[in-house]
CSV table of C-alpha atoms in Angstrom, one decimal:
chain,number,residue,atom,x,y,z
A,1,MET,CA,21.3,163.0,8.5
A,2,LYS,CA,22.1,159.6,9.3
A,3,THR,CA,25.0,157.8,7.4
A,4,LYS,CA,22.7,154.7,6.8
A,5,SER,CA,20.2,157.0,4.8
A,6,LEU,CA,23.0,158.6,2.9
A,7,ALA,CA,24.3,155.4,1.9
A,8,LEU,CA,20.9,154.1,0.9
A,9,THR,CA,20.1,157.1,-1.1
A,10,SER,CA,23.6,156.8,-2.9
A,11,VAL,CA,22.9,153.2,-3.8
A,12,LEU,CA,19.6,154.1,-5.2
A,13,ILE,CA,20.8,157.0,-7.2
A,14,ALA,CA,23.6,154.9,-8.5
A,15,LEU,CA,21.1,152.1,-9.3
A,16,GLY,CA,19.0,154.8,-11.2
A,17,TYR,CA,21.8,155.9,-13.1
A,18,VAL,CA,22.5,152.3,-14.2
A,19,PHE,CA,18.8,151.9,-15.3
A,20,HIS,CA,18.8,155.2,-17.0
A,21,THR,CA,21.8,154.3,-18.9
A,22,VAL,CA,20.7,150.7,-19.8
A,23,VAL,CA,17.0,151.1,-20.7
A,24,PRO,CA,16.7,152.1,-24.4
A,25,PRO,CA,14.3,154.8,-25.9
A,26,LEU,CA,10.6,153.8,-25.7
A,27,PHE,CA,8.6,156.7,-26.8
A,28,PHE,CA,9.6,158.6,-29.8
A,29,GLY,CA,13.2,158.3,-29.1
A,30,MET,CA,12.8,159.3,-25.5
A,31,LYS,CA,13.8,157.3,-22.3
A,32,PRO,CA,11.7,156.9,-19.4
A,33,ASP,CA,13.5,158.6,-16.5
A,34,LEU,CA,14.2,155.6,-14.1
A,35,LEU,CA,16.6,157.6,-12.1
A,36,LEU,CA,13.6,159.7,-11.0
A,37,VAL,CA,12.0,156.6,-9.7
A,38,MET,CA,15.0,155.9,-7.7
A,39,MET,CA,15.0,159.4,-6.5
A,40,PHE,CA,11.4,159.1,-5.5
A,41,LEU,CA,12.1,155.8,-3.5
A,42,ALA,CA,14.9,157.4,-1.9
A,43,ILE,CA,12.7,160.1,-0.7
A,44,MET,CA,10.1,157.8,0.5
A,45,LEU,CA,12.7,155.8,2.5
A,46,ALA,CA,14.3,158.7,4.1
A,47,PRO,CA,12.1,161.9,3.9
A,48,THR,CA,14.3,164.6,5.2
A,49,LYS,CA,15.1,167.9,3.6
A,50,GLN,CA,18.8,167.0,3.6
A,51,ASN,CA,18.2,163.8,1.9
A,52,VAL,CA,15.8,165.4,-0.6
A,53,LEU,CA,18.4,168.1,-1.5
A,54,ILE,CA,21.2,165.5,-1.8
A,55,ALA,CA,19.2,162.9,-3.9
A,56,SER,CA,17.7,165.7,-6.2
A,57,MET,CA,21.1,167.4,-6.8
A,58,ALA,CA,22.7,164.3,-7.7
A,59,ALA,CA,20.0,162.9,-9.8
A,60,GLY,CA,19.7,166.3,-11.6
A,61,VAL,CA,23.4,166.3,-12.4
A,62,ILE,CA,23.6,162.6,-13.4
A,63,SER,CA,20.5,163.2,-15.6
A,64,ALA,CA,22.1,166.2,-17.2
A,65,LEU,CA,25.3,164.3,-18.0
A,66,THR,CA,23.4,161.7,-19.6
A,67,THR,CA,20.6,163.3,-21.5
A,68,GLY,CA,20.4,163.3,-25.1
A,69,MET,CA,17.8,166.2,-25.5
A,70,ALA,CA,18.7,169.8,-26.4
A,71,GLY,CA,18.5,171.9,-23.4
A,72,GLY,CA,18.1,168.8,-21.3
A,73,GLN,CA,21.1,169.6,-19.2
A,74,ILE,CA,19.8,172.8,-17.8
A,75,ALA,CA,16.2,171.4,-17.6
A,76,ASN,CA,17.4,168.4,-15.5
A,77,ILE,CA,19.4,170.5,-13.1
A,78,VAL,CA,16.5,173.0,-12.7
A,79,GLU,CA,13.6,170.4,-12.6
A,80,LYS,CA,14.8,167.8,-10.2
A,81,PRO,CA,15.1,169.6,-7.0
A,82,ILE,CA,11.8,171.5,-7.6
A,83,THR,CA,10.1,168.0,-8.4
A,84,ALA,CA,11.9,166.4,-5.3
A,85,PHE,CA,10.6,169.0,-2.9
A,86,ILE,CA,7.1,168.8,-4.3
A,87,PHE,CA,7.2,165.0,-4.1
A,88,LEU,CA,8.3,165.3,-0.4
A,89,GLY,CA,5.5,167.6,0.3
A,90,MET,CA,3.0,165.0,-1.3
A,91,PHE,CA,4.6,162.2,0.5
A,92,LEU,CA,4.4,163.9,3.9
A,93,LEU,CA,0.7,164.5,3.4
A,94,ALA,CA,0.1,161.0,2.3
A,95,ARG,CA,2.0,159.7,5.3
A,96,LYS,CA,-0.5,161.2,7.6
A,97,VAL,CA,-3.1,158.9,6.1
A,98,LYS,CA,-1.0,155.8,5.2
A,99,VAL,CA,1.6,155.0,2.7
A,100,ASN,CA,1.5,151.5,1.1
A,101,THR,CA,2.3,150.3,-2.2
A,102,TYR,CA,-0.8,151.7,-4.0
A,103,SER,CA,-0.1,155.3,-2.6
A,104,ALA,CA,3.5,155.0,-3.5
A,105,VAL,CA,2.6,154.3,-7.1
A,106,LEU,CA,0.1,157.0,-7.1
A,107,LEU,CA,2.7,159.4,-5.8
A,108,THR,CA,5.0,158.2,-8.4
A,109,VAL,CA,2.8,158.6,-11.2
A,110,ILE,CA,1.8,162.3,-10.1
A,111,GLY,CA,5.6,163.1,-9.4
A,112,THR,CA,6.6,161.9,-12.8
A,113,ILE,CA,4.1,164.1,-14.4
A,114,VAL,CA,5.2,167.2,-12.4
A,115,SER,CA,8.9,166.2,-13.3
A,116,GLY,CA,8.0,165.9,-17.0
A,117,THR,CA,5.9,168.9,-17.4
A,118,LEU,CA,8.8,171.0,-15.5
A,119,PHE,CA,11.3,169.4,-17.7
A,120,LEU,CA,9.4,170.2,-20.9
A,121,LEU,CA,8.7,173.7,-19.7
A,122,VAL,CA,12.4,174.5,-18.9
A,123,ALA,CA,13.5,172.7,-22.2
A,124,MET,CA,11.0,174.8,-24.2
A,125,MET,CA,12.4,178.0,-22.6
A,126,VAL,CA,16.2,177.1,-23.2
A,127,ALA,CA,16.1,175.4,-26.7
A,128,GLY,CA,12.5,175.1,-27.8
A,129,LEU,CA,10.5,172.2,-28.7
A,130,PRO,CA,9.8,170.7,-32.1
A,131,GLY,CA,6.1,170.4,-31.2
A,132,SER,CA,3.5,171.6,-28.7
A,133,LEU,CA,3.8,171.2,-25.1
A,134,PHE,CA,0.7,169.2,-24.7
A,135,SER,CA,1.6,166.8,-27.4
A,136,PHE,CA,4.9,165.9,-25.5
A,137,ILE,CA,2.9,165.5,-22.4
A,138,GLY,CA,0.4,163.1,-23.9
A,139,MET,CA,2.9,161.3,-26.0
A,140,ILE,CA,6.0,161.2,-23.6
A,141,VAL,CA,5.1,162.1,-20.1
A,142,LEU,CA,1.9,160.2,-19.4
A,143,PRO,CA,3.2,156.8,-20.9
A,144,THR,CA,6.2,157.4,-18.8
A,145,SER,CA,4.5,158.2,-15.6
A,146,ILE,CA,2.5,154.8,-16.1
A,147,ILE,CA,5.7,152.8,-16.5
A,148,SER,CA,7.4,154.8,-13.5
A,149,GLY,CA,4.2,153.7,-11.5
A,150,LEU,CA,4.4,150.2,-12.6
A,151,ILE,CA,8.1,149.9,-11.6
A,152,MET,CA,7.3,151.5,-8.3
A,153,PHE,CA,4.6,148.9,-7.8
A,154,PHE,CA,7.3,146.2,-7.9
A,155,ILE,CA,10.2,147.8,-6.0
A,156,TYR,CA,8.4,149.8,-3.2
A,157,PRO,CA,7.4,146.7,-1.1
A,158,VAL,CA,10.7,145.1,-1.5
A,159,ALA,CA,12.7,148.4,-0.6
A,160,ASN,CA,10.3,149.2,2.3
A,161,ARG,CA,10.5,145.7,3.8
A,162,PHE,CA,14.4,146.0,3.4
A,163,SER,CA,14.5,149.5,5.0
A,164,LYS,CA,12.4,148.5,8.0
A,165,ARG,CA,14.4,145.3,8.7
A,166,SER,CA,17.7,147.2,8.4
A,167,ASN,CA,16.5,150.1,10.4
A,168,LEU,CA,17.2,152.5,7.6
A,169,THR,CA,14.1,154.6,7.7
A,170,ALA,CA,14.4,158.2,8.9
């Protein structure tokens, strides 16, 4: 693993932590997981297994430390690595065709839905949910995935251009 890729991943995860901390709750007291968007961006810019493992473990621990949901600590630590490797697989498949801003947005939306669903399933097993799984997916996960996609729409082109100019891509 290149030191540049590790440094870029670290900066993106740190930036995700700041966003995760600063952004207020939007949907029924729940925050969109902007740390997840930064993790996805780190995976797209440096798609290696080592980078995915490091980014997902860091994101999982940081999310666990900052979550306010009961059972969220365990859910974040379990869900982030699984989501990250699923996202890596989707990204590698998409890269065979062509990855551009629109495919990055689509991958982010799908990845956020996978992440949110896994999070809710684990949280449901650990602490229970005060409603049905499908209502949480509809009220929180789907709107969050759209916001995540919009954020990726604006940051992916800038980050990709920066990464190519700086020779940071893996």
